Amino acid sequence: MYLAIVLLPLLGAILAGAIAIVGARRRFPGAEPSDDHHGSHHAVAHADHDAHDDHDHGPAVPAAEGSRAAEIITTSLLAIACVLSWIAFARVGFGGAEERVRLFTWIISGDFKVDWALRIDSLTAVMLVVVTTVSGLVHLYSIGYMAEDPYRPRFMAYLSLFTFAMLSLVTSDNLAQLFFGWEGVGLASYLLIGFWYHKPEANAAAIKAFVVNRVGDFGFALGIFAVFMMMGTIDLDTIFAQAPSLTGKTINFFGWHADALTLICLLLFMGAMGKSAQFLLHTWLPDAMEGPTPVSALIHAATMVTAGVFMVARLSPLFELSPTALAVVTLVGATTAFFAATVGLVQNDIKRIVAYSTCSQLGYMFVAMGVGAYSVGMFHLFTHAFFKALLFLGSGSVIMAMHHEQDIRNMGGLRKKIPFTYWTMVIGTLALTGFPFTAGYFSKDAIIEAAFAGKNPFAMYAFALTVIAAGLTAFYSWRLIFKTFHGTPHDQHHYDEAKESPAVILIPLGVLAVGSILAGFPFKEYFAGHHVEHFFRESIKQSKDVIEGIHHVPLWVALTPTVMMLLGLGVSAYFYLWRPDIPANMARQHDVLYRFLLNKWYFDEIYDFLFVRPSLWIGRVLWKVGDGKLIDGLGPDGVSARVLDVTRNVVRLQTGYLYHYAFAMLIGAAALITWFMFSGGVR
């Protein structure tokens, strides 16, 4: 069963990829499959970007043969994997049937041996459910959303490949296998973000995501190397058993004798910062919106960005032994939650608003990890998958209804045109903001309470920033709802043509809406209550004091997140329903602050100044001076060119005429005699 869960998406990816290749060859005889982009009109029909993308005047390209087959195959296989995952969740989480499934020996090098094995425990079971459920619904949604795209077999293949890579990651039994899945989701994200590769913006976003993640992955790889250097193994069970023996040991890191456990955990967390878009390595996440909306839902809700959270939870036995590393995790998570919430206040692109809320919620998850409440962080990961996927897919339904318009300033009044989408997005927003008894209410409030009960130096810092972020999240989330669905239409033409999405899109929205309500209370005791130890057993190293402290926080602490949520909702309703003139006036009065937030704290500009421009300057110098003037100047354009010039001139003496050679001999003899005469002759 477990092997089927992992391999069914891979099978779907292979079959859909084969269909895509065959279809491409039939449409373009004699051309390589990579040439499929020539003149595609329909490939941009669903481009979630500016309206001008809808007016590409290239000749239309027919849909690939077998598109329906690719959609049915990949979606059906994901549905089967999803059902099996829920069965595994029940067996493992509630039945305690944890096991290790060894498949084959993967790497042998001397004494170094790595098996490819599936580690099935409660932590894995939670991730299997999250990944396959959201991915299955995204596959179904994509059948409707990508209906006009001629390359949807390739798209479906990429989605299934993404899912396989994430499943490989969460079932890994050693760090090499985990790294395989880790890089696999990185590759798949590059392919999906840049799916419409004829768009410069999509190419740039894909490259940016790939490069920024390589920065984090470099640290992650160093962390794995350090683990092997200190323990001689990368097997998880052996690592956890030997971890206490590293207490007090140091690693010579560029002359600095660093605590071994702290350095290892910080390097590993560096990888999590890149993959989960934490503060400083977050810049790729908003640009990832250049991919189709189903990609955004898959990346932001169930796969790539949650990989870092899962990795920290999986390696909790290591992190628990390094208070310094946990303090850094708490600091980064809290800062990310606040930073992303402030930027989300002023964004106008419907998908970017939801993207920044993802960044902020990931910060919440790392706060929980940092204070030792790993199960609580996983609880929020579990609930977040439902309401965040719902908000992204709901945004896609709005974009379709508005003929691919994404600016919420050009919307308004849509609740009457697309009522089902409206109510599902309201449910998603209620869950995101922590409205009582929704899924987000139980998990998000538990994180804030855990931060208050935490013992590390940044716990109270995290408590304060997560509380503030809760109010900001409510404000900008309801701002999106009010400006999109309420008020008067700002684009009458698109409003008049707006209509509800087809059933294949609405069904996933309905399922996710139910999950956004029911994924909280039934699981509360297993993630943040008295059954945590029974549910997770040895799959994570839980801080019992923090979990116990959650149930004994003062009443004002328990009520604060709800109060902040209601405050954010109230202010947003006042600003955008009754006094819409206030936000514009505030933006003019506080122009510096508004631009600071609108430009995302100028991180892109800062990185451009610190890294991009110097790199370009160095590259240009090496090209023009190093390669052009020095290497080419001394080589091809210098010595080689002079030798060639001399050779060409000497060749001209070889005329083939006898009298020319006789004349040359005569000149030579005359020169020789003259030299003898003036040198005094032979002595």
XYZ file of C-alpha atoms in Angstrom:
683
model
C 0.000 0.000 0.000
C 2.706 2.481 0.987
C 4.714 1.777 -2.142
C 1.589 2.369 -4.245
C 1.013 5.749 -2.578
C 4.480 6.905 -3.584
C 4.705 5.362 -7.052
C 1.206 6.018 -8.436
C 1.932 9.748 -9.017
C 5.226 8.801 -10.692
C 3.359 6.408 -12.974
C 0.922 9.182 -13.817
C 3.772 11.561 -14.572
C 5.435 9.053 -16.904
C 2.219 8.262 -18.795
C 1.170 11.902 -19.113
C 4.692 12.846 -20.186
C 4.634 10.167 -22.883
C 1.281 11.467 -24.122
C 2.678 15.007 -24.206
C 5.713 13.936 -26.255
C 3.664 11.900 -28.734
C 1.163 14.701 -29.138
C 3.918 17.251 -29.720
C 5.538 15.146 -32.425
C 2.231 14.686 -34.223
C 1.423 18.390 -34.161
C 4.892 19.452 -35.239
C 6.346 16.725 -37.474
C 10.114 16.963 -37.626
C 10.321 19.346 -34.679
C 11.663 18.565 -31.257
C 9.157 18.561 -28.391
C 10.909 21.592 -26.933
C 9.802 23.614 -29.951
C 6.184 23.384 -28.879
C 6.062 27.007 -27.834
C 6.111 28.465 -31.323
C 3.168 30.741 -31.812
C 0.999 29.356 -29.043
C -2.101 31.412 -28.497
C -4.067 29.188 -26.197
C -1.064 28.574 -23.951
C -1.568 32.066 -22.625
C -5.331 31.936 -22.582
C -5.151 31.117 -18.892
C -2.100 33.197 -18.082
C -2.788 34.599 -14.611
C -1.207 37.907 -15.356
C -1.939 41.154 -17.129
C -4.734 41.391 -19.633
C -2.352 41.985 -22.513
C -1.252 38.365 -22.232
C -4.660 37.395 -23.567
C -3.967 39.068 -26.883
C -1.025 37.135 -28.183
C -1.519 37.168 -31.939
C 0.419 34.014 -32.779
C -1.332 31.291 -34.745
C -3.460 28.997 -32.629
C -2.000 25.622 -31.723
C -4.355 22.640 -31.563
C -4.721 20.815 -28.291
C -2.437 17.841 -27.822
C -3.901 14.470 -28.679
C -4.653 12.471 -25.585
C -5.152 15.511 -23.351
C -8.276 14.029 -21.821
C -6.515 10.706 -21.315
C -3.621 12.418 -19.511
C -6.044 14.271 -17.238
C -8.048 11.156 -16.394
C -4.963 9.003 -15.793
C -3.142 11.420 -13.505
C -6.249 12.463 -11.575
C -7.449 8.876 -11.099
C -4.064 7.695 -9.868
C -3.903 10.604 -7.403
C -7.402 9.776 -6.196
C -6.324 6.191 -5.479
C -3.192 7.426 -3.684
C -5.373 9.798 -1.648
C -7.721 7.034 -0.510
C -4.767 4.825 0.432
C -3.197 7.738 2.354
C -6.303 8.205 4.500
C -6.305 4.467 5.199
C -2.628 4.713 6.190
C -3.443 7.735 8.377
C -6.056 5.725 10.264
C -3.835 2.648 10.570
C -0.693 4.435 11.658
C -2.005 7.432 13.587
C -4.765 5.715 15.496
C -3.733 2.093 15.213
C -0.033 2.450 15.864
C 0.964 0.365 12.841
C 4.285 2.120 12.233
C 6.742 0.332 9.998
C 9.812 0.614 7.779
C 9.543 -0.766 4.243
C 12.961 -1.492 2.714
C 12.847 -1.485 -1.087
C 16.443 -1.838 -2.299
C 20.045 -0.855 -1.653
C 20.572 2.523 -3.246
C 24.198 3.577 -2.610
C 27.237 1.506 -1.637
C 30.654 3.133 -1.293
C 33.078 1.343 0.989
C 31.497 1.230 4.434
C 28.879 3.784 3.355
C 25.585 2.093 2.543
C 22.207 3.708 1.918
C 18.955 1.800 1.492
C 15.915 3.205 -0.244
C 13.263 2.593 2.382
C 9.880 4.033 3.314
C 9.563 5.298 6.867
C 5.884 5.126 7.818
C 4.973 6.719 11.136
C 2.420 9.252 12.366
C 4.381 12.229 11.059
C 4.628 10.616 7.629
C 0.933 9.688 7.675
C -0.084 13.304 8.286
C 2.006 14.474 5.354
C 0.715 11.704 3.075
C -2.846 12.844 3.707
C -2.013 16.502 3.164
C -0.011 15.971 -0.018
C -2.284 13.489 -1.778
C -5.558 15.184 -0.797
C -4.591 18.645 -1.966
C -2.723 17.335 -4.997
C -5.662 15.168 -6.039
C -8.049 18.118 -5.814
C -5.585 20.328 -7.704
C -5.402 17.719 -10.476
C -9.204 17.685 -10.712
C -9.359 21.481 -10.640
C -6.743 21.703 -13.395
C -8.984 19.767 -15.786
C -11.288 22.781 -15.836
C -8.792 25.558 -15.287
C -6.356 24.466 -18.002
C -9.074 23.367 -20.446
C -7.941 25.802 -23.165
C -4.236 25.099 -22.811
C -2.909 22.857 -25.599
C -0.074 21.584 -23.422
C -2.076 20.305 -20.485
C -0.652 16.729 -20.738
C 2.756 18.231 -19.952
C 1.197 20.281 -17.162
C -0.473 17.238 -15.615
C 2.809 15.330 -15.880
C 4.603 18.097 -13.984
C 1.922 18.136 -11.260
C 2.253 14.387 -10.734
C 6.055 14.616 -10.772
C 5.848 17.306 -8.099
C 3.619 15.072 -5.988
C 5.936 12.075 -6.367
C 8.940 14.142 -5.277
C 7.106 15.389 -2.185
C 5.953 11.882 -1.282
C 9.541 10.662 -1.651
C 10.606 13.397 0.738
C 8.068 12.695 3.469
C 8.606 8.897 3.384
C 12.412 9.143 3.484
C 14.284 7.001 5.983
C 17.658 8.716 5.617
C 19.021 12.127 4.747
C 20.139 11.158 1.230
C 16.643 10.012 0.330
C 15.213 13.142 1.930
C 17.605 15.265 -0.125
C 16.477 13.471 -3.291
C 12.868 14.452 -2.646
C 13.989 17.901 -1.504
C 15.713 18.604 -4.815
C 12.917 16.868 -6.715
C 10.315 19.374 -5.540
C 12.789 22.129 -6.411
C 13.082 20.847 -9.967
C 9.324 20.348 -10.323
C 8.637 23.836 -8.977
C 10.998 25.278 -11.591
C 9.127 23.424 -14.341
C 5.694 24.459 -13.041
C 6.419 28.106 -12.232
C 7.946 28.507 -15.687
C 5.303 26.373 -17.400
C 4.364 29.241 -19.746
C 8.008 29.620 -20.722
C 7.265 31.943 -23.649
C 6.530 34.618 -20.983
C 9.691 36.417 -19.788
C 8.086 36.970 -16.372
C 7.481 33.252 -15.906
C 11.043 32.395 -16.907
C 12.448 34.990 -14.537
C 10.252 33.771 -11.658
C 11.250 30.139 -12.236
C 14.950 31.022 -12.306
C 14.591 33.169 -9.189
C 12.893 30.362 -7.270
C 15.568 27.917 -8.394
C 18.510 30.188 -7.501
C 17.185 31.320 -4.102
C 16.456 27.729 -3.142
C 19.969 26.713 -4.150
C 21.259 29.152 -1.512
C 19.260 27.397 1.181
C 20.027 23.955 -0.220
C 23.754 24.691 -0.030
C 23.413 25.069 3.720
C 21.202 22.000 3.897
C 23.814 19.916 2.068
C 26.546 21.182 4.405
C 24.370 20.156 7.342
C 24.035 16.628 5.946
C 27.810 16.472 5.405
C 28.375 17.624 8.980
C 26.022 14.943 10.295
C 27.927 12.265 8.398
C 31.288 13.649 9.490
C 30.321 13.589 13.157
C 28.280 10.375 13.236
C 29.432 8.360 10.224
C 25.841 7.743 9.116
C 22.849 9.471 7.545
C 20.276 6.887 8.654
C 17.621 8.659 10.724
C 17.274 6.083 13.501
C 21.039 5.927 13.996
C 21.301 9.719 13.957
C 18.621 10.061 16.626
C 20.305 7.419 18.778
C 23.747 9.050 18.521
C 22.614 12.688 18.751
C 23.004 12.991 22.555
C 26.649 11.903 22.222
C 27.383 15.114 20.268
C 26.561 17.306 23.267
C 29.610 19.405 24.079
C 31.497 18.499 20.887
C 32.683 21.152 18.450
C 33.344 21.499 14.737
C 36.180 23.600 13.354
C 34.223 25.815 10.995
C 36.622 28.222 9.241
C 38.675 28.589 12.420
C 35.620 28.929 14.641
C 35.115 26.038 17.051
C 31.326 25.901 16.844
C 29.097 23.685 18.920
C 28.485 20.667 16.709
C 24.753 20.317 17.304
C 24.083 24.028 16.935
C 26.023 24.315 13.702
C 24.399 21.208 12.231
C 20.894 22.402 13.114
C 21.486 25.919 11.796
C 22.803 24.575 8.492
C 19.820 22.260 8.185
C 17.474 25.120 9.056
C 19.082 27.217 6.339
C 17.663 24.711 3.882
C 14.254 25.045 5.524
C 14.456 28.836 5.224
C 14.888 28.581 1.475
C 12.318 25.867 0.827
C 9.712 27.352 3.176
C 10.383 30.957 2.121
C 11.400 32.335 5.491
C 12.662 35.868 6.107
C 15.722 36.731 3.969
C 15.153 33.761 1.631
C 11.487 34.551 0.977
C 11.835 36.625 -2.181
C 11.047 33.801 -4.619
C 7.605 33.046 -3.182
C 5.525 36.007 -4.478
C 7.093 35.726 -7.936
C 6.056 32.070 -8.060
C 2.554 33.414 -8.807
C 3.630 33.622 -12.452
C 2.779 29.936 -12.751
C -0.812 28.783 -13.333
C -3.096 29.069 -10.295
C -3.195 25.279 -9.633
C 0.591 25.461 -9.266
C 0.252 28.176 -6.644
C -2.196 26.054 -4.667
C 0.025 22.980 -4.844
C 3.271 24.771 -3.957
C 1.795 26.949 -1.220
C -0.561 24.529 0.445
C 0.714 20.976 0.313
C 4.177 20.564 -1.075
C 7.279 22.656 -1.470
C 6.828 25.313 1.205
C 5.812 22.798 3.872
C 8.901 20.665 3.243
C 11.013 22.817 5.549
C 8.479 22.576 8.369
C 8.310 18.809 7.974
C 12.111 18.531 7.942
C 12.467 20.399 11.245
C 9.741 18.240 12.797
C 11.382 15.063 11.486
C 14.766 16.107 12.897
C 13.280 17.342 16.174
C 15.527 14.980 18.212
C 18.489 16.997 16.893
C 16.920 20.433 17.308
C 15.763 19.671 20.858
C 19.418 19.268 21.861
C 20.336 22.757 20.602
C 18.507 25.586 22.436
C 20.433 28.136 20.369
C 19.171 26.675 17.108
C 15.600 26.616 18.432
C 15.912 30.256 19.440
C 17.005 31.136 15.890
C 14.081 29.161 14.454
C 11.706 31.079 16.712
C 13.250 34.435 15.790
C 13.113 33.796 12.051
C 9.587 32.372 12.167
C 8.147 35.273 14.166
C 9.883 37.862 11.990
C 8.566 36.165 8.856
C 5.009 36.081 10.209
C 5.096 39.820 10.920
C 7.002 40.861 7.791
C 4.745 39.020 5.353
C 1.611 40.286 7.098
C 2.733 43.907 6.747
C 3.465 43.477 3.040
C 0.111 41.770 2.466
C -1.672 44.902 3.693
C -1.082 46.853 0.480
C -0.837 44.232 -2.275
C -3.408 44.435 -5.064
C -2.794 41.218 -7.002
C -5.293 38.666 -5.658
C -2.806 35.792 -5.801
C 0.057 37.749 -4.255
C -2.117 38.654 -1.278
C -2.768 34.969 -0.653
C 0.915 34.230 -1.299
C 2.055 36.625 1.427
C -0.470 35.094 3.804
C 1.226 31.738 3.079
C 4.603 33.228 3.919
C 3.176 34.597 7.169
C 1.494 31.322 8.156
C 4.724 29.421 7.537
C 6.292 31.789 10.034
C 3.670 30.692 12.565
C 4.579 27.048 11.955
C 8.259 27.711 12.606
C 7.412 29.608 15.791
C 5.740 26.445 17.043
C 8.776 24.398 16.041
C 11.121 26.863 17.718
C 9.382 26.739 21.091
C 9.301 22.937 20.996
C 5.627 22.457 20.091
C 6.320 20.394 16.981
C 2.924 18.707 16.901
C 1.226 22.099 17.083
C 3.254 23.298 14.099
C 2.213 20.164 12.228
C -1.399 20.831 13.245
C -1.282 24.229 11.577
C 0.421 22.685 8.536
C -2.474 20.196 8.372
C -5.280 22.763 8.645
C -3.480 25.363 6.543
C -3.337 22.944 3.606
C -7.128 22.990 3.324
C -7.931 26.673 3.666
C -4.906 27.911 1.765
C -5.561 25.584 -1.179
C -9.174 26.778 -1.033
C -8.153 30.438 -1.197
C -5.790 29.894 -4.112
C -8.225 27.794 -6.115
C -11.010 30.237 -5.276
C -8.804 33.051 -6.543
C -8.382 31.093 -9.764
C -12.164 30.872 -10.111
C -12.377 34.658 -9.668
C -9.634 35.181 -12.244
C -11.476 33.027 -14.753
C -14.730 34.877 -14.127
C -12.967 38.227 -14.642
C -11.305 37.120 -17.886
C -7.886 36.721 -16.234
C -7.913 40.016 -14.369
C -5.958 39.746 -11.098
C -6.022 43.279 -9.688
C -8.665 43.474 -6.953
C -9.016 47.211 -7.626
C -10.650 46.288 -10.932
C -13.159 43.936 -9.335
C -16.137 44.438 -7.042
C -19.679 43.155 -6.609
C -18.840 39.618 -7.732
C -20.725 37.847 -4.929
C -23.902 38.043 -7.022
C -22.191 36.676 -10.120
C -20.200 33.827 -8.578
C -21.958 33.057 -5.272
C -20.485 29.566 -4.764
C -16.938 30.848 -5.183
C -17.765 33.749 -2.864
C -19.012 31.604 0.001
C -16.173 29.113 -0.262
C -13.629 31.938 -0.159
C -15.418 33.433 2.842
C -15.068 30.064 4.594
C -11.372 29.951 3.664
C -10.882 33.479 4.976
C -12.665 32.656 8.237
C -10.333 29.699 8.713
C -7.225 31.694 7.786
C -8.034 34.499 10.201
C -8.875 32.117 13.043
C -12.622 32.630 13.328
C -13.963 30.531 16.229
C -14.516 26.842 15.512
C -12.978 26.864 12.039
C -9.865 24.755 11.423
C -7.481 27.699 11.611
C -8.924 28.799 14.951
C -7.712 25.689 16.750
C -4.255 25.456 15.181
C -3.350 29.139 14.958
C -4.444 29.956 18.497
C -2.510 26.936 19.771
C 0.677 28.330 18.216
C 0.198 31.725 19.851
C -0.461 30.056 23.202
C 2.594 27.834 22.737
C 4.733 30.912 22.076
C 3.481 32.437 25.336
C 4.263 29.204 27.182
C 7.649 28.806 25.479
C 10.887 29.081 27.401
C 13.474 30.158 24.815
C 14.772 33.763 24.670
C 12.594 34.768 21.712
C 9.352 33.168 22.874
C 7.748 36.416 24.057
C 9.021 38.199 20.948
C 7.272 35.520 18.914
C 4.101 35.848 20.996
C 3.924 39.607 20.425
C 4.607 39.440 16.680
C 2.220 36.552 16.023
C -0.554 38.404 17.856
C 0.072 41.520 15.759
C 0.267 39.412 12.617
C -3.114 37.873 13.497
C -4.738 41.316 13.369
C -2.952 42.276 10.154
C -3.892 38.955 8.532
C -7.558 39.508 9.313
C -7.379 43.025 7.876
C -5.830 42.187 4.501
C -7.715 38.906 4.110
C -11.090 40.618 4.496
C -9.831 43.489 2.357
C -9.473 40.948 -0.456
C -13.037 39.697 0.112
C -14.591 43.145 0.344
C -12.833 44.643 -2.678
C -13.430 41.552 -4.810
C -16.979 40.572 -3.941
C -18.616 43.630 -2.376
C -19.189 47.194 -3.449
C -19.776 48.285 -7.026
C -18.061 46.786 -10.091
C -14.968 48.669 -11.254
C -14.813 46.913 -14.611
C -18.370 46.794 -15.884
C -17.529 44.906 -19.079
C -15.821 42.010 -17.327
C -18.404 42.091 -14.556
C -21.246 41.686 -17.039
C -19.523 38.684 -18.623
C -18.572 37.059 -15.317
C -20.100 33.668 -14.588
C -19.615 30.810 -12.173
C -16.921 28.241 -12.926
C -17.798 24.732 -14.141
C -18.463 21.883 -11.712
C -14.984 20.372 -12.152
C -13.637 23.542 -10.513
C -16.369 24.002 -7.921
C -16.182 20.444 -6.555
C -12.601 20.878 -5.241
C -13.654 24.216 -3.730
C -16.546 22.553 -1.918
C -14.395 19.722 -0.571
C -11.715 22.124 0.646
C -14.355 24.353 2.249
C -15.572 21.380 4.274
C -11.979 20.597 5.230
C -11.414 24.210 6.284
C -14.123 23.742 8.897
C -13.764 20.107 9.956
C -9.970 19.676 9.910
C -9.628 21.463 13.234
C -11.766 20.330 16.165
C -11.795 16.540 15.500
C -7.971 16.478 15.486
C -7.282 19.048 18.204
C -6.553 16.559 20.969
C -4.207 14.534 18.749
C -2.072 17.502 17.675
C -2.311 19.936 20.599
C -4.125 18.102 23.373
C -3.825 15.162 25.701
C -3.460 12.503 23.000
C -0.326 13.950 21.394
C 2.030 11.342 22.814
C -0.253 8.490 21.827
C -0.736 9.820 18.292
C 2.835 10.797 17.384
C 4.647 8.386 19.727
C 8.357 8.485 18.755
C 7.974 10.193 15.361
C 8.750 13.602 16.905
C 10.567 14.750 20.030
C 7.893 16.788 21.787
C 8.418 19.380 24.515
C 5.962 18.213 27.173
C 6.222 21.429 29.199
C 5.088 23.593 26.296
C 2.191 21.307 25.348
C 1.076 21.264 28.960
C 1.555 25.016 29.197
C -0.875 25.610 26.318
C -3.714 24.408 28.552
C -2.771 26.721 31.419
C -2.244 30.096 29.770
C -4.142 33.064 31.210
C -7.580 33.766 29.803
C -6.439 37.015 28.196
C -3.798 35.133 26.235
C -6.376 32.636 24.964
C -8.733 35.445 23.938
C -6.147 37.773 22.381
C -5.993 36.080 18.920
C -9.793 36.211 18.595
C -9.879 39.843 19.687
C -7.191 40.736 17.133
C -9.076 38.835 14.444
C -12.298 40.724 15.194
C -10.407 44.009 15.320
C -8.843 43.371 11.916
C -12.216 42.370 10.475
C -13.900 45.458 11.899
C -11.292 47.903 10.639
C -11.262 46.277 7.205
C -15.078 46.417 6.959
C -15.077 50.080 8.007
C -12.361 50.978 5.501
C -13.660 49.088 2.486
C -17.436 48.916 2.983
C -18.395 52.199 4.621
C -15.454 54.589 4.185
C -13.460 53.494 1.102
C -11.918 56.978 0.909
C -9.857 56.426 4.080
C -7.292 53.922 2.679
C -6.470 56.193 -0.259
C -6.076 59.210 2.033
C -3.860 57.243 4.425
C -1.681 56.087 1.528
C -1.174 59.703 0.430
C -0.490 60.941 3.949
C 1.972 58.166 4.718
C 3.501 57.847 1.290
C 6.938 56.682 2.511
C 5.491 53.872 4.630
C 3.036 52.905 1.882
C 5.788 52.617 -0.706
C 7.998 50.751 1.751
C 5.317 48.112 2.193
C 4.248 48.127 -1.461
C 7.848 47.443 -2.465
C 8.098 44.554 0.032
C 10.567 46.275 2.336
C 12.779 46.780 -0.756
C 14.339 43.351 -0.398
C 14.489 42.817 -4.145
C 16.218 46.172 -4.588
C 18.625 45.482 -1.717
C 19.546 42.066 -3.096
C 19.896 43.558 -6.541
C 22.341 46.121 -5.148
C 24.278 43.711 -2.904
C 24.400 40.591 -5.045
C 23.005 40.936 -8.557
C 24.812 44.075 -9.690
C 28.193 43.093 -8.213
C 27.844 39.667 -9.824
C 27.029 41.244 -13.164
C 29.957 43.656 -12.769
C 32.346 40.816 -11.934
C 31.023 38.803 -14.857
C 31.391 41.747 -17.212
C 34.959 42.418 -16.037
C 35.918 38.774 -16.421
C 34.311 38.782 -19.865
C 35.611 42.061 -21.256
C 38.955 42.333 -19.465
C 39.812 38.800 -18.418
C 38.543 36.930 -21.440
C 38.541 39.699 -24.051
C 41.700 41.680 -23.374
C 43.917 39.249 -21.485
C 43.101 35.792 -22.797
C 41.979 36.753 -26.299
C 44.426 39.679 -26.441
C 47.441 37.525 -25.612
C 46.180 34.377 -27.276
C 43.935 34.340 -30.373
C 44.174 38.092 -30.948
C 47.836 38.380 -29.880
C 50.555 35.772 -30.402
C 48.371 33.498 -32.526
C 47.290 36.383 -34.748
C 50.886 37.569 -35.263
C 52.038 34.044 -36.115
C 49.190 33.809 -38.593
C 50.128 37.170 -40.143
C 53.780 36.149 -40.520
C 52.765 32.798 -41.963
C 50.519 34.455 -44.519
C 53.326 36.794 -45.620
C 55.867 33.980 -45.836
C 53.465 31.883 -47.868
C 53.401 34.624 -50.492
C 57.093 33.866 -51.260
C 56.133 30.399 -52.445
C 55.116 31.350 -56.010
C 56.150 28.146 -57.826
C 58.217 30.031 -60.480
C 61.848 28.861 -60.966
C 63.187 32.288 -61.859
C 61.765 33.699 -58.613
C 63.700 31.118 -56.633
C 66.867 31.711 -58.729
C 66.548 35.429 -58.114
C 66.159 34.795 -54.362
C 69.264 32.583 -54.424
C 71.152 35.334 -56.243
C 70.104 37.896 -53.645
C 71.151 35.523 -50.892
C 74.539 34.846 -52.466
C 75.103 38.586 -52.954
C 74.200 39.248 -49.329
C 76.523 36.508 -48.131
C 79.459 37.779 -50.238
C 78.842 41.328 -49.050
C 78.912 40.187 -45.440
C 82.216 38.372 -45.993
C 83.715 41.417 -47.626
C 82.836 43.804 -44.835
C 83.612 41.367 -42.069
C 87.194 40.892 -43.204
C 86.800 37.562 -44.948
C 87.649 34.185 -43.623
C 90.528 33.931 -41.152
